[in-house]
Tab-separated table of C-alpha atoms in Angstrom:
chain	number	residue	atom	x	y	z
Q	795	MET	CA	-19.865	-24.249	10.583
Q	796	CYS	CA	-22.350	-26.585	12.108
Q	797	LYS	CA	-19.758	-28.810	13.787
Q	798	GLY	CA	-18.077	-29.104	17.116
Q	799	PRO	CA	-15.667	-26.079	17.406
Q	800	GLU	CA	-11.924	-26.264	17.861
Q	801	THR	CA	-9.305	-24.261	19.674
Q	802	VAL	CA	-8.311	-20.810	18.539
Q	803	SER	CA	-4.592	-20.112	18.699
Q	804	SER	CA	-3.483	-16.496	18.389
Q	805	LYS	CA	-0.937	-14.072	19.760
Q	806	ASN	CA	-1.006	-10.495	20.684
Q	807	GLU	CA	1.538	-8.663	22.845
Q	808	ALA	CA	-0.964	-6.249	24.188
Q	809	LEU	CA	-3.162	-9.020	25.563
Q	810	SER	CA	-0.532	-11.425	26.863
Q	811	GLU	CA	-0.906	-10.829	30.605
Q	812	PRO	CA	-1.915	-13.742	32.771
Q	813	ILE	CA	-5.655	-14.184	33.194
Q	814	SER	CA	-5.763	-17.332	35.349
Q	815	LYS	CA	-8.348	-16.061	37.800
Q	816	THR	CA	-11.107	-15.331	35.352
Q	817	LYS	CA	-14.508	-16.775	34.467
Q	818	LEU	CA	-14.536	-19.417	31.738
Q	819	VAL	CA	-16.960	-18.419	29.066
Q	820	THR	CA	-18.568	-20.736	26.476
Q	821	LYS	CA	-19.465	-19.831	22.932
Q	822	GLU	CA	-23.171	-20.124	23.746
Q	823	GLU	CA	-22.833	-17.759	26.722
Q	824	LEU	CA	-20.812	-15.288	24.631
Q	825	ARG	CA	-23.504	-15.257	21.956
Q	826	SER	CA	-26.230	-14.717	24.648
Q	827	HIS	CA	-24.654	-11.273	25.370
Q	828	ASN	CA	-25.475	-9.983	21.904
Q	829	GLY	CA	-27.767	-7.025	22.533
Q	830	PRO	CA	-27.164	-3.270	22.683
Q	831	ARG	CA	-27.561	-3.249	26.501
Q	832	ASN	CA	-26.007	-6.566	27.211
Q	833	ALA	CA	-22.872	-6.803	25.091
Q	834	TRP	CA	-19.851	-9.018	25.442
Q	835	CYS	CA	-17.158	-9.841	22.867
Q	836	ALA	CA	-14.085	-11.920	22.655
Q	837	VAL	CA	-10.667	-10.448	21.716
Q	838	HIS	CA	-7.744	-12.855	21.360
Q	839	GLY	CA	-9.409	-15.158	23.874
Q	840	LYS	CA	-10.299	-12.473	26.437
Q	841	VAL	CA	-13.985	-11.701	26.976
Q	842	VAL	CA	-14.832	-8.057	27.584
Q	843	ASP	CA	-18.003	-6.222	28.512
Q	844	ILE	CA	-18.576	-3.401	26.043
Q	845	ALA	CA	-22.206	-2.362	26.796
Q	846	GLU	CA	-21.468	0.471	29.155
Q	847	PHE	CA	-18.235	1.407	27.454
Q	848	SER	CA	-20.071	1.963	24.113
Q	849	LYS	CA	-21.482	5.165	25.607
Q	850	ARG	CA	-18.034	6.713	25.745
Q	851	HIS	CA	-16.300	4.799	23.070
Q	852	PRO	CA	-14.552	7.194	20.654
Q	853	GLY	CA	-16.114	5.415	17.709
Q	854	GLY	CA	-19.581	5.615	19.129
Q	855	ASP	CA	-21.933	2.640	19.293
Q	856	LEU	CA	-20.033	1.071	16.350
Q	857	ILE	CA	-18.436	-1.111	18.940
Q	858	LEU	CA	-21.768	-2.850	19.581
Q	859	LEU	CA	-21.527	-4.589	16.296
Q	860	ALA	CA	-18.973	-6.858	18.139
Q	861	ALA	CA	-21.596	-8.024	20.631
Q	862	GLY	CA	-21.719	-11.715	21.070
Q	863	ILE	CA	-18.920	-12.626	18.697
Q	864	ASP	CA	-15.162	-13.145	18.450
Q	865	ALA	CA	-14.148	-9.546	17.659
Q	866	THR	CA	-10.399	-10.078	17.249
Q	867	VAL	CA	-10.358	-8.926	13.568
Q	868	LEU	CA	-12.461	-5.827	14.424
Q	869	PHE	CA	-10.324	-4.959	17.348
Q	870	GLU	CA	-7.071	-5.221	15.342
Q	871	THR	CA	-8.230	-3.435	12.180
Q	872	TYR	CA	-10.112	-0.521	13.714
Q	873	HIS	CA	-7.345	0.521	16.089
Q	874	PRO	CA	-4.195	1.255	14.039
Q	875	ARG	CA	-2.654	2.975	17.099
Q	876	GLY	CA	-3.522	0.095	19.322
Q	877	VAL	CA	-5.613	-0.115	22.575
Q	878	PRO	CA	-4.041	0.342	26.003
Q	879	PRO	CA	-3.847	-3.084	27.686
Q	880	ALA	CA	-5.106	-1.489	30.949
Q	881	LEU	CA	-8.423	-0.660	29.260
Q	882	LEU	CA	-8.922	-4.258	28.034
Q	883	ASN	CA	-8.110	-5.542	31.545
Q	884	LYS	CA	-10.601	-3.166	33.064
Q	885	LEU	CA	-13.404	-4.318	30.703
Q	886	GLN	CA	-12.487	-8.003	30.951
Q	887	VAL	CA	-15.132	-10.273	32.503
Q	888	GLY	CA	-13.722	-13.670	31.531
Q	889	VAL	CA	-11.744	-15.723	29.117
Q	890	MET	CA	-12.994	-18.091	26.448
Q	891	LYS	CA	-13.101	-21.722	27.508
Q	892	GLU	CA	-10.566	-23.769	25.644
Q	893	GLY	CA	-12.056	-25.385	22.549
Q	894	GLU	CA	-15.145	-23.164	22.413
Q	895	LEU	CA	-14.414	-20.852	19.522
Q	896	ASP	CA	-14.243	-22.208	15.978
Q	897	THR	CA	-10.767	-22.572	14.509
Q	898	SER	CA	-9.889	-19.395	12.742
Q	899	PHE	CA	-8.715	-19.361	9.156
Q	900	TYR	CA	-6.302	-16.551	10.084
Q	901	SER	CA	-2.925	-16.294	11.791
Q	902	TRP	CA	-1.902	-13.345	13.957
Q	903	ASP	CA	1.639	-14.522	14.557
Q	904	SER	CA	3.406	-12.239	12.058
Q	905	GLU	CA	4.902	-8.781	12.559
Q	906	PHE	CA	3.814	-7.698	9.069
Q	907	TYR	CA	0.526	-6.047	10.076
Q	908	THR	CA	2.016	-4.489	13.197
Q	909	THR	CA	4.775	-2.976	11.154
Q	910	MET	CA	2.369	-1.780	8.540
Q	911	LYS	CA	0.195	-0.074	11.188
Q	912	LYS	CA	3.172	1.725	12.782
Q	913	ARG	CA	4.317	3.027	9.403
Q	914	VAL	CA	0.892	4.159	8.354
Q	915	VAL	CA	0.359	6.010	11.667
Q	916	ALA	CA	3.761	7.635	11.204
Q	917	ARG	CA	2.836	8.840	7.741
Q	918	LEU	CA	-0.407	10.355	9.078
Q	919	GLU	CA	1.621	12.208	11.726
Q	920	GLU	CA	4.259	13.255	9.262
Q	921	ARG	CA	1.652	14.824	6.985
Q	922	ASP	CA	-0.386	16.169	9.966
Q	923	LEU	CA	-3.483	14.225	8.947
Q	924	THR	CA	-6.240	13.127	11.217
Q	925	ARG	CA	-7.094	9.402	11.068
Q	926	ARG	CA	-10.738	10.266	10.700
Q	927	GLY	CA	-12.165	12.774	8.229
Q	928	SER	CA	-11.944	16.580	8.262
Q	929	TYR	CA	-12.732	19.466	5.879
Q	930	GLU	CA	-11.775	17.569	2.758
Q	931	ILE	CA	-14.454	14.918	3.124
Q	932	TRP	CA	-16.991	17.336	4.695
Q	933	ILE	CA	-16.892	19.722	1.712
Q	934	LYS	CA	-17.228	16.842	-0.677
Q	935	ALA	CA	-20.155	15.485	1.359
Q	936	LEU	CA	-21.909	18.845	1.231
Q	937	PHE	CA	-21.462	19.024	-2.546
Q	938	ILE	CA	-22.875	15.467	-2.957
Q	939	LEU	CA	-25.899	16.096	-0.735
Q	940	VAL	CA	-26.713	19.338	-2.532
Q	941	GLY	CA	-26.396	17.452	-5.826
Q	942	PHE	CA	-28.675	14.592	-4.656
Q	943	TRP	CA	-31.428	16.821	-3.332
Q	944	GLY	CA	-31.129	19.319	-6.183
Q	945	SER	CA	-31.425	16.745	-8.897
Q	946	LEU	CA	-34.274	15.117	-7.023
Q	947	GLY	CA	-36.065	18.430	-6.973
Q	948	LYS	CA	-35.389	19.022	-10.714
Q	949	MET	CA	-36.755	15.554	-11.386
Q	950	TYR	CA	-40.030	16.488	-9.711
Q	951	THR	CA	-40.447	19.820	-11.564
Q	952	SER	CA	-39.271	18.871	-15.044
Q	953	GLU	CA	-41.939	19.600	-17.644
Q	954	THR	CA	-41.276	16.602	-19.842
Q	955	PHE	CA	-40.544	12.938	-18.958
Q	956	GLY	CA	-37.351	12.942	-20.947
Q	957	GLU	CA	-35.964	15.837	-18.906
Q	958	ALA	CA	-37.055	14.206	-15.772
Q	959	ALA	CA	-35.335	10.978	-16.720
Q	960	VAL	CA	-32.098	12.787	-17.257
Q	961	TRP	CA	-32.336	14.303	-13.715
Q	962	ALA	CA	-33.239	10.801	-12.385
Q	963	ILE	CA	-29.959	9.553	-13.811
Q	964	VAL	CA	-28.097	12.432	-12.248
Q	965	MET	CA	-29.915	11.731	-8.895
Q	966	GLY	CA	-28.942	8.082	-9.119
Q	967	ALA	CA	-25.300	9.006	-9.665
Q	968	PHE	CA	-25.305	11.279	-6.677
Q	969	ALA	CA	-26.966	8.592	-4.627
Q	970	SER	CA	-24.111	6.228	-5.508
Q	971	PHE	CA	-21.702	8.865	-4.282
Q	972	VAL	CA	-23.595	9.147	-1.048
Q	973	GLY	CA	-22.970	5.399	-0.734
Q	974	THR	CA	-19.281	5.463	-1.484
Q	975	CYS	CA	-18.143	8.919	-0.245
Q	976	ILE	CA	-20.346	9.665	2.754
Q	977	GLN	CA	-22.113	6.718	4.482
Q	978	HIS	CA	-19.209	4.362	3.813
Q	979	ASP	CA	-16.908	6.492	5.965
Q	980	GLY	CA	-19.617	7.320	8.442
Q	981	ASN	CA	-20.614	3.729	9.190
Q	982	HIS	CA	-16.904	2.807	9.463
Q	983	GLY	CA	-16.530	5.531	12.025
Q	984	ALA	CA	-14.087	7.316	9.776
Q	985	PHE	CA	-16.089	10.388	8.632
Q	986	SER	CA	-15.234	12.541	11.611
Q	987	ASN	CA	-13.932	12.496	15.184
Q	988	SER	CA	-17.458	13.503	16.222
Q	989	ARG	CA	-19.619	10.551	17.129
Q	990	ALA	CA	-22.751	12.577	16.105
Q	991	LEU	CA	-21.325	13.365	12.640
Q	992	ASN	CA	-20.371	9.769	12.106
Q	993	LYS	CA	-23.852	8.688	12.974
Q	994	MET	CA	-25.470	11.400	10.759
Q	995	SER	CA	-23.250	10.506	7.781
Q	996	GLY	CA	-24.080	6.868	8.275
Q	997	TRP	CA	-27.779	7.697	8.134
Q	998	THR	CA	-27.429	9.028	4.638
Q	999	LEU	CA	-27.710	5.464	3.425
Q	1000	ASP	CA	-31.194	5.407	4.885
Q	1001	MET	CA	-31.777	8.776	3.250
Q	1002	ILE	CA	-31.342	7.231	-0.231
Q	1003	GLY	CA	-33.726	4.365	0.629
Q	1004	ALA	CA	-31.372	1.545	1.880
Q	1005	SER	CA	-30.425	0.640	5.439
Q	1006	ALA	CA	-27.247	1.413	7.315
Q	1007	PHE	CA	-27.958	-1.470	9.585
Q	1008	THR	CA	-28.002	-3.990	6.743
Q	1009	TRP	CA	-24.850	-2.568	5.365
Q	1010	GLU	CA	-23.160	-2.836	8.795
Q	1011	PHE	CA	-23.958	-6.561	9.073
Q	1012	GLN	CA	-23.147	-7.492	5.524
Q	1013	HIS	CA	-20.133	-5.271	5.007
Q	1014	MET	CA	-18.542	-4.813	8.354
Q	1015	LEU	CA	-19.251	-8.113	10.100
Q	1016	GLY	CA	-18.976	-10.332	6.973
Q	1017	HIS	CA	-17.091	-8.877	4.054
Q	1018	HIS	CA	-14.376	-6.779	5.702
Q	1019	PRO	CA	-13.087	-9.258	8.298
Q	1020	TYR	CA	-13.449	-12.370	6.103
Q	1021	THR	CA	-12.987	-11.172	2.504
Q	1022	ASN	CA	-13.679	-13.895	-0.097
Q	1023	VAL	CA	-13.897	-16.593	2.638
Q	1024	MET	CA	-16.640	-19.233	2.194
Q	1025	ASP	CA	-17.772	-21.626	4.871
Q	1026	MET	CA	-18.146	-24.852	2.876
Q	1027	ASP	CA	-20.039	-26.718	5.598
Q	1028	GLU	CA	-22.685	-23.954	5.979
Q	1029	ASP	CA	-22.936	-23.612	2.202
Q	1030	ALA	CA	-23.530	-27.359	1.796
Q	1031	ARG	CA	-26.212	-27.303	4.416
Q	1032	LYS	CA	-27.841	-24.267	2.873
Q	1033	GLN	CA	-28.100	-26.096	-0.477
Q	1034	ASN	CA	-29.713	-29.084	1.313
Q	1035	GLY	CA	-32.206	-26.825	3.046
Q	1036	VAL	CA	-30.596	-27.309	6.491
Q	1037	ASP	CA	-30.343	-24.358	8.848
Q	1038	CYS	CA	-28.427	-25.163	12.018
Q	1039	PRO	CA	-28.816	-23.008	15.184
Q	1040	MET	CA	-27.037	-19.624	15.160
Q	1041	ASN	CA	-24.698	-20.547	17.911
Q	1042	GLU	CA	-23.358	-23.396	15.778
Q	1043	LYS	CA	-22.566	-21.193	12.781
Q	1044	ASP	CA	-19.042	-20.144	11.892
Q	1045	GLN	CA	-18.811	-16.397	11.758
Q	1046	GLU	CA	-15.882	-16.388	9.298
Q	1047	SER	CA	-17.794	-16.227	6.011
Q	1048	ASP	CA	-18.118	-13.355	3.453
Q	1049	PRO	CA	-21.775	-12.809	2.415
Q	1050	ASP	CA	-21.314	-9.414	0.725
Q	1051	VAL	CA	-20.362	-9.879	-2.956
Q	1052	PHE	CA	-21.604	-13.420	-3.334
Q	1053	SER	CA	-25.059	-12.976	-1.771
Q	1054	SER	CA	-25.714	-9.819	-3.772
Q	1055	PHE	CA	-25.868	-11.679	-7.120
Q	1056	PRO	CA	-27.272	-15.167	-6.635
Q	1057	ALA	CA	-27.659	-15.696	-10.341
Q	1058	MET	CA	-23.913	-15.452	-10.770
Q	1059	ARG	CA	-20.958	-17.695	-9.958
Q	1060	MET	CA	-18.369	-15.439	-8.294
Q	1061	HIS	CA	-16.693	-17.843	-5.897
Q	1062	PRO	CA	-14.956	-20.950	-7.249
Q	1063	SER	CA	-16.467	-23.102	-4.601
Q	1064	HIS	CA	-19.992	-22.493	-5.965
Q	1065	LYS	CA	-21.530	-25.033	-8.190
Q	1066	PRO	CA	-21.434	-24.093	-11.820
Q	1067	GLU	CA	-24.803	-23.975	-13.702
Q	1068	TRP	CA	-25.472	-23.844	-17.437
Q	1069	PHE	CA	-26.448	-20.203	-17.442
Q	1070	HIS	CA	-23.157	-19.158	-15.832
Q	1071	ARG	CA	-21.560	-19.608	-19.191
Q	1072	TYR	CA	-23.229	-16.365	-20.172
Q	1073	GLN	CA	-22.599	-14.456	-16.858
Q	1074	HIS	CA	-19.911	-12.231	-18.344
Q	1075	ILE	CA	-22.553	-11.051	-20.803
Q	1076	TYR	CA	-25.503	-10.463	-18.486
Q	1077	ALA	CA	-23.472	-9.356	-15.438
Q	1078	PRO	CA	-23.465	-5.621	-16.366
Q	1079	PHE	CA	-27.262	-5.680	-16.732
Q	1080	LEU	CA	-27.675	-7.543	-13.468
Q	1081	PHE	CA	-25.513	-5.158	-11.603
Q	1082	ALA	CA	-28.073	-2.430	-12.089
Q	1083	PHE	CA	-30.561	-4.295	-9.882
Q	1084	MET	CA	-28.252	-4.495	-6.888
Q	1085	THR	CA	-29.717	-1.566	-4.902
Q	1086	LEU	CA	-33.333	-2.478	-5.702
Q	1087	ALA	CA	-32.839	-5.993	-4.238
Q	1088	LYS	CA	-31.318	-4.572	-1.058
Q	1089	VAL	CA	-33.960	-1.875	-0.524
Q	1090	PHE	CA	-37.018	-4.050	-1.069
Q	1091	GLN	CA	-35.915	-7.486	-0.072
Q	1092	GLN	CA	-32.740	-7.904	2.017
Q	1093	ASP	CA	-33.319	-4.870	4.270
Q	1094	VAL	CA	-36.786	-6.006	5.310
Q	1095	GLU	CA	-35.865	-9.661	5.694
Q	1096	ILE	CA	-32.983	-8.768	8.127
Q	1097	ALA	CA	-35.188	-6.346	10.145
Q	1098	VAL	CA	-37.877	-8.996	10.535
Q	1099	SER	CA	-35.734	-12.060	11.171
Q	1100	LYS	CA	-32.911	-10.170	13.062
Q	1101	ARG	CA	-30.257	-12.126	11.146
Q	1102	LEU	CA	-28.320	-12.095	7.859
Q	1103	PHE	CA	-27.358	-15.638	6.968
Q	1104	HIS	CA	-24.842	-16.567	9.723
Q	1105	ILE	CA	-24.799	-13.027	11.199
Q	1106	ASP	CA	-26.947	-12.209	14.277
Q	1107	ALA	CA	-28.565	-8.791	13.889
Q	1108	THR	CA	-29.742	-8.518	17.471
Q	1109	CYS	CA	-26.890	-6.099	18.290
Q	1110	ARG	CA	-28.886	-3.474	16.342
Q	1111	TYR	CA	-32.445	-4.706	16.066
Q	1112	GLY	CA	-32.527	-5.549	19.752
Q	1113	SER	CA	-33.212	-1.848	20.310
Q	1114	ILE	CA	-36.754	-0.607	19.773
Q	1115	TRP	CA	-35.322	2.777	18.749
Q	1116	ASN	CA	-33.337	1.195	15.971
Q	1117	VAL	CA	-36.353	-0.784	14.667
Q	1118	ALA	CA	-38.433	2.421	14.669
Q	1119	ARG	CA	-35.664	4.259	12.879
Q	1120	PHE	CA	-35.467	1.551	10.206
Q	1121	TRP	CA	-39.219	1.612	9.395
Q	1122	ALA	CA	-39.532	5.374	9.699
Q	1123	MET	CA	-36.751	5.932	7.132
Q	1124	LYS	CA	-38.237	3.311	4.792
Q	1125	VAL	CA	-41.575	5.121	4.810
Q	1126	LEU	CA	-40.056	8.580	4.610
Q	1127	SER	CA	-37.609	7.741	1.773
Q	1128	ALA	CA	-40.498	5.983	-0.136
Q	1129	ILE	CA	-42.461	9.238	0.044
Q	1130	TYR	CA	-39.891	11.421	-1.698
Q	1131	MET	CA	-38.248	8.678	-3.838
Q	1132	ILE	CA	-41.537	7.158	-5.129
Q	1133	GLY	CA	-44.530	9.082	-3.969
Q	1134	LEU	CA	-43.591	12.556	-5.102
Q	1135	PRO	CA	-42.328	11.474	-8.491
Q	1136	CYS	CA	-45.734	9.809	-8.984
Q	1137	TYR	CA	-47.555	12.820	-7.762
Q	1138	PHE	CA	-45.773	15.149	-10.314
Q	1139	HIS	CA	-45.555	12.779	-13.297
Q	1140	GLY	CA	-48.231	10.126	-12.755
Q	1141	VAL	CA	-47.925	6.645	-11.318
Q	1142	LEU	CA	-46.404	4.894	-14.347
Q	1143	ARG	CA	-43.858	7.594	-15.240
Q	1144	GLY	CA	-43.084	8.301	-11.526
Q	1145	THR	CA	-42.364	4.671	-10.905
Q	1146	ALA	CA	-40.225	4.533	-14.105
Q	1147	LEU	CA	-38.163	7.471	-12.834
Q	1148	PHE	CA	-37.624	5.656	-9.517
Q	1149	PHE	CA	-36.258	2.630	-11.378
Q	1150	VAL	CA	-34.085	4.767	-13.673
Q	1151	GLY	CA	-32.474	6.335	-10.639
Q	1152	HIS	CA	-31.926	2.940	-8.923
Q	1153	PHE	CA	-30.515	1.316	-12.037
Q	1154	THR	CA	-27.995	4.146	-12.322
Q	1155	CYS	CA	-27.012	3.923	-8.693
Q	1156	GLY	CA	-26.782	0.148	-8.749
Q	1157	GLU	CA	-24.676	-0.005	-11.896
Q	1158	MET	CA	-22.239	2.562	-10.553
Q	1159	LEU	CA	-21.839	0.990	-7.094
Q	1160	ALA	CA	-21.459	-2.576	-8.468
Q	1161	THR	CA	-18.946	-1.434	-11.132
Q	1162	MET	CA	-16.592	0.191	-8.613
Q	1163	PHE	CA	-16.966	-2.450	-5.940
Q	1164	ILE	CA	-16.926	-5.804	-7.690
Q	1165	VAL	CA	-13.708	-5.219	-9.610
Q	1166	ASN	CA	-11.893	-5.063	-6.295
Q	1167	HIS	CA	-12.568	-8.667	-5.222
Q	1168	VAL	CA	-13.708	-10.643	-8.248
Q	1169	ILE	CA	-11.106	-10.197	-10.882
Q	1170	GLU	CA	-8.216	-12.118	-12.542
Q	1171	GLY	CA	-5.368	-12.964	-10.141
Q	1172	ILE	CA	-7.524	-12.573	-6.970
Q	1173	ALA	CA	-7.565	-15.259	-4.328
Q	1174	PHE	CA	-10.469	-16.948	-2.551
Q	1175	ALA	CA	-10.578	-19.045	0.610
Q	1176	THR	CA	-12.683	-21.841	2.037
Q	1177	LYS	CA	-13.252	-23.241	5.523
Q	1178	GLY	CA	-14.553	-26.693	6.263
Q	1179	GLY	CA	-15.892	-29.038	3.654
Q	1180	GLN	CA	-15.530	-32.741	3.138
Q	1181	GLY	CA	-11.948	-34.071	3.108
Q	1182	THR	CA	-10.510	-30.947	4.729
Q	1183	ASP	CA	-7.129	-31.558	6.340
Q	1184	LYS	CA	-7.274	-29.615	9.555
Q	1185	ASP	CA	-3.529	-29.977	10.088
Q	1186	LYS	CA	-2.722	-28.449	6.690
Q	1187	GLU	CA	-1.697	-24.732	6.563
Q	1188	GLN	CA	-4.662	-22.545	5.617
Q	1189	ARG	CA	-4.085	-20.493	2.467
Q	1190	PRO	CA	-6.153	-18.591	-0.065
Q	1191	THR	CA	-5.973	-19.730	-3.693
Q	1192	THR	CA	-6.917	-18.377	-7.079
Q	1193	VAL	CA	-9.341	-20.123	-9.398
Q	1194	THR	CA	-6.346	-22.015	-10.874
Q	1195	GLY	CA	-5.336	-23.312	-7.454
Q	1196	THR	CA	-2.280	-21.164	-6.877
Q	1197	THR	CA	-1.540	-19.028	-3.823
Q	1198	PRO	CA	-0.377	-15.515	-4.932
Q	1199	MET	CA	1.965	-15.115	-1.984
Q	1200	THR	CA	4.004	-18.235	-2.748
Q	1201	ALA	CA	5.525	-16.392	-5.687
Q	1202	THR	CA	5.987	-13.018	-4.096
Q	1203	LEU	CA	7.782	-14.466	-0.969
Q	1204	LYS	CA	10.556	-15.576	-3.301
Q	1205	THR	CA	11.093	-12.079	-4.508
Q	1206	LYS	CA	10.742	-10.043	-1.305
Q	1207	LYS	CA	13.175	-7.147	-1.134
Q	1208	ASN	CA	14.615	-7.796	2.301
Q	1209	LYS	CA	15.585	-11.487	2.682
Q	1210	ASP	CA	16.120	-10.884	6.433
Q	1211	THR	CA	12.552	-9.953	7.202
Q	1212	PRO	CA	10.582	-12.760	8.910
Q	1213	THR	CA	8.448	-14.912	6.687
Q	1214	VAL	CA	4.753	-14.012	6.768
Q	1215	PRO	CA	2.329	-16.960	7.100
Q	1216	LEU	CA	0.210	-17.502	3.961
Q	1217	ASN	CA	-2.881	-17.101	6.126
Q	1218	ASP	CA	-1.748	-14.008	7.972
Q	1219	TRP	CA	-4.913	-11.836	8.090
Q	1220	ALA	CA	-3.355	-8.763	6.532
Q	1221	ALA	CA	-1.623	-10.826	3.922
Q	1222	VAL	CA	-4.888	-12.546	2.993
Q	1223	GLN	CA	-6.532	-9.127	2.580
Q	1224	CYS	CA	-3.807	-8.176	0.139
Q	1225	GLN	CA	-4.376	-11.465	-1.807
Q	1226	THR	CA	-8.174	-10.986	-1.948
Q	1227	SER	CA	-8.288	-7.298	-2.798
Q	1228	VAL	CA	-7.164	-5.333	-5.855
Q	1229	ASN	CA	-6.490	-1.656	-6.370
Q	1230	TRP	CA	-7.048	0.373	-9.540
Q	1231	SER	CA	-5.582	3.796	-10.390
Q	1232	PRO	CA	-3.329	3.588	-7.313
Q	1233	GLY	CA	-1.983	6.941	-6.160
Q	1234	SER	CA	-4.632	8.886	-8.125
Q	1235	TRP	CA	-6.063	11.718	-5.945
Q	1236	PHE	CA	-8.934	12.155	-8.531
Q	1237	TRP	CA	-10.024	8.592	-8.718
Q	1238	ASN	CA	-9.659	8.127	-4.964
Q	1239	HIS	CA	-12.179	10.872	-4.491
Q	1240	VAL	CA	-14.578	9.729	-7.246
Q	1241	SER	CA	-14.576	6.177	-5.898
Q	1242	GLY	CA	-14.723	7.108	-2.236
Q	1243	GLY	CA	-11.427	5.230	-1.649
Q	1244	LEU	CA	-12.587	2.068	-3.444
Q	1245	SER	CA	-9.715	2.534	-5.899
Q	1246	HIS	CA	-7.442	1.925	-2.953
Q	1247	GLN	CA	-9.246	-1.175	-1.752
Q	1248	ILE	CA	-6.122	-2.809	-0.186
Q	1249	GLU	CA	-5.566	0.234	1.997
Q	1250	HIS	CA	-9.189	0.370	2.911
Q	1251	HIS	CA	-9.396	-3.242	3.956
Q	1252	LEU	CA	-6.228	-2.972	6.028
Q	1253	PHE	CA	-7.399	0.332	7.638
Q	1254	PRO	CA	-11.213	0.631	7.465
Q	1255	SER	CA	-11.262	3.249	10.342
Q	1256	ILE	CA	-9.060	5.662	8.380
Q	1257	CYS	CA	-10.926	8.188	6.180
Q	1258	HIS	CA	-10.752	7.433	2.551
Q	1259	THR	CA	-9.380	10.916	1.694
Q	1260	ASN	CA	-6.090	9.754	3.400
Q	1261	TYR	CA	-5.522	6.650	1.316
Q	1262	VAL	CA	-3.781	8.379	-1.565
Q	1263	TYR	CA	-1.142	9.563	0.979
Q	1264	LEU	CA	-0.780	6.098	2.482
Q	1265	GLN	CA	-0.714	4.008	-0.710
Q	1266	ASP	CA	3.077	3.999	-1.193
Q	1267	VAL	CA	3.693	3.068	2.424
Q	1268	VAL	CA	1.404	0.071	2.127
Q	1269	GLU	CA	2.858	-1.066	-1.183
Q	1270	GLN	CA	6.520	-0.732	-0.084
Q	1271	THR	CA	5.821	-2.671	3.124
Q	1272	CYS	CA	4.093	-5.423	1.035
Q	1273	HIS	CA	7.140	-5.667	-1.245
Q	1274	GLU	CA	9.533	-5.739	1.743
Q	1275	TYR	CA	7.664	-8.685	3.276
Q	1276	GLY	CA	6.922	-10.526	0.050
Q	1277	VAL	CA	3.220	-9.954	0.218
Q	1278	PRO	CA	1.247	-9.525	-3.039
Q	1279	TYR	CA	0.039	-6.016	-3.911
Q	1280	GLN	CA	-2.125	-6.276	-7.089
Q	1281	ALA	CA	-3.076	-2.960	-8.772
Q	1282	GLU	CA	-4.547	-2.283	-12.185
Q	1283	PRO	CA	-3.699	0.855	-14.153
Q	1284	ASN	CA	-7.265	2.081	-14.297
Q	1285	LEU	CA	-10.949	1.139	-13.783
Q	1286	TRP	CA	-11.509	0.218	-17.434
Q	1287	ILE	CA	-8.756	-2.425	-17.447
Q	1288	ALA	CA	-9.946	-3.712	-14.075
Q	1289	TYR	CA	-13.515	-3.927	-15.361
Q	1290	GLY	CA	-12.357	-5.909	-18.428
Q	1291	LYS	CA	-10.398	-8.360	-16.255
Q	1292	MET	CA	-13.405	-8.700	-14.011
Q	1293	LEU	CA	-15.562	-9.713	-16.954
Q	1294	SER	CA	-12.786	-12.089	-18.184
Q	1295	HIS	CA	-12.706	-13.629	-14.699
Q	1296	LEU	CA	-16.489	-14.095	-14.656
Q	1297	LYS	CA	-16.237	-15.851	-18.069
Q	1298	PHE	CA	-13.597	-18.209	-16.753
Q	1299	LEU	CA	-15.678	-19.058	-13.680
Q	1300	GLY	CA	-18.722	-19.619	-15.832
Q	1301	SER	CA	-16.937	-21.887	-18.356
Q	1302	GLU	CA	-16.251	-24.634	-15.862
Q	1303	LYS	CA	-18.109	-27.807	-16.707
Q	1304	GLN	CA	-21.013	-28.929	-14.625
Q	1305	GLU	CA	-20.626	-32.121	-12.668
């Protein structure tokens, strides 16, 4: 937020060693080390140099996304087995000066997430499963890639436009599976233990015309760490046409779902407009345009401006190689996604086939994604805003003003377990995410793990093929600590509740 920052208070046993003889680092200095060759990040107040380490980091250059920011959430969530304190101490170059980082919405003072991670790791070891992907996801990826290129080829060579349109729909469906079942894991560093395979699988998003870099910024630096959180100060300034310097922006804000559909009211803090009364009707049609907007508008805007709202994109676009890759893939994908269909079927029909494929892909992706975070019973969170009581406990609330965890804490199975703060990071993820068809191997594969959204948000670096084997561990731990675990029986019920939720949000009277 565009205000003077406040102190961050957090605890972590692995980082509790004295660091009195270290350089004091300001927020501005931290942000200046935001490039691929000059990268610092903060972890629970410690500042570490990750530029050289990125070359041998097990997760590849994924770590460079943390350049120039407070990477505490990324550090905690991408290392379920933890990180040796000696390594952090070796990389440490300083400590954040008191009062420099913005006050975090989240608490790290509970044992809930630590216990959850230990139990999940134990389950993986019990079933002899690798944290990252193996043959199960690789075989599926091969099937999807063959399906995508095969249907694209059939679309080219079909003798009639009707037949070509059918193959365009099939191609669009396979493209959506590329997005959910291949690149999603690859860009999270969960597709394989091989850095090269993770990078290649991440590139498949560029293969279907979008950009893995855009996805990383929006999804991994915004949505995942700060699900359903809205910075009210920044939002108010945006509405007034004010854009404060990047080093004054609060990084804890989720741009993913809410920025994808500006014509819809998905967060209760957004101002209701007259047309929102009909959003539950036009939403399914608008969903189809999701991928088109990203491919032709958002991707290009980020590459040119090197930012996505409050997120600095220099960590990727500070590299000439990455810039070249972005534009090369845009041109190449345009050739086989637009150029060749136009060559075989004429400009009008070729363009129409391109849109048919994108509408199919966009509808499928939006359907499986939005129901996880914009649905009845889900919570939202805000930071800043006029009249905010900074001494009041932070907590997410539903559209009716209730906090889901206040009810579940009263019914927790083990009364002796320590009480989890309402703003505990992991507990907030459970209150802002919803599963559907939990425990289903089939739907877990079809959705690329999106049906187990709670597990995915808690453990983004674990391959989605493992979630079905971890679901019961996560659910039982939530019940034990009195943390909500919302799950819908299937996608169709979840979709209906999503539309009902949109109708409720749209029915609020305008001021």
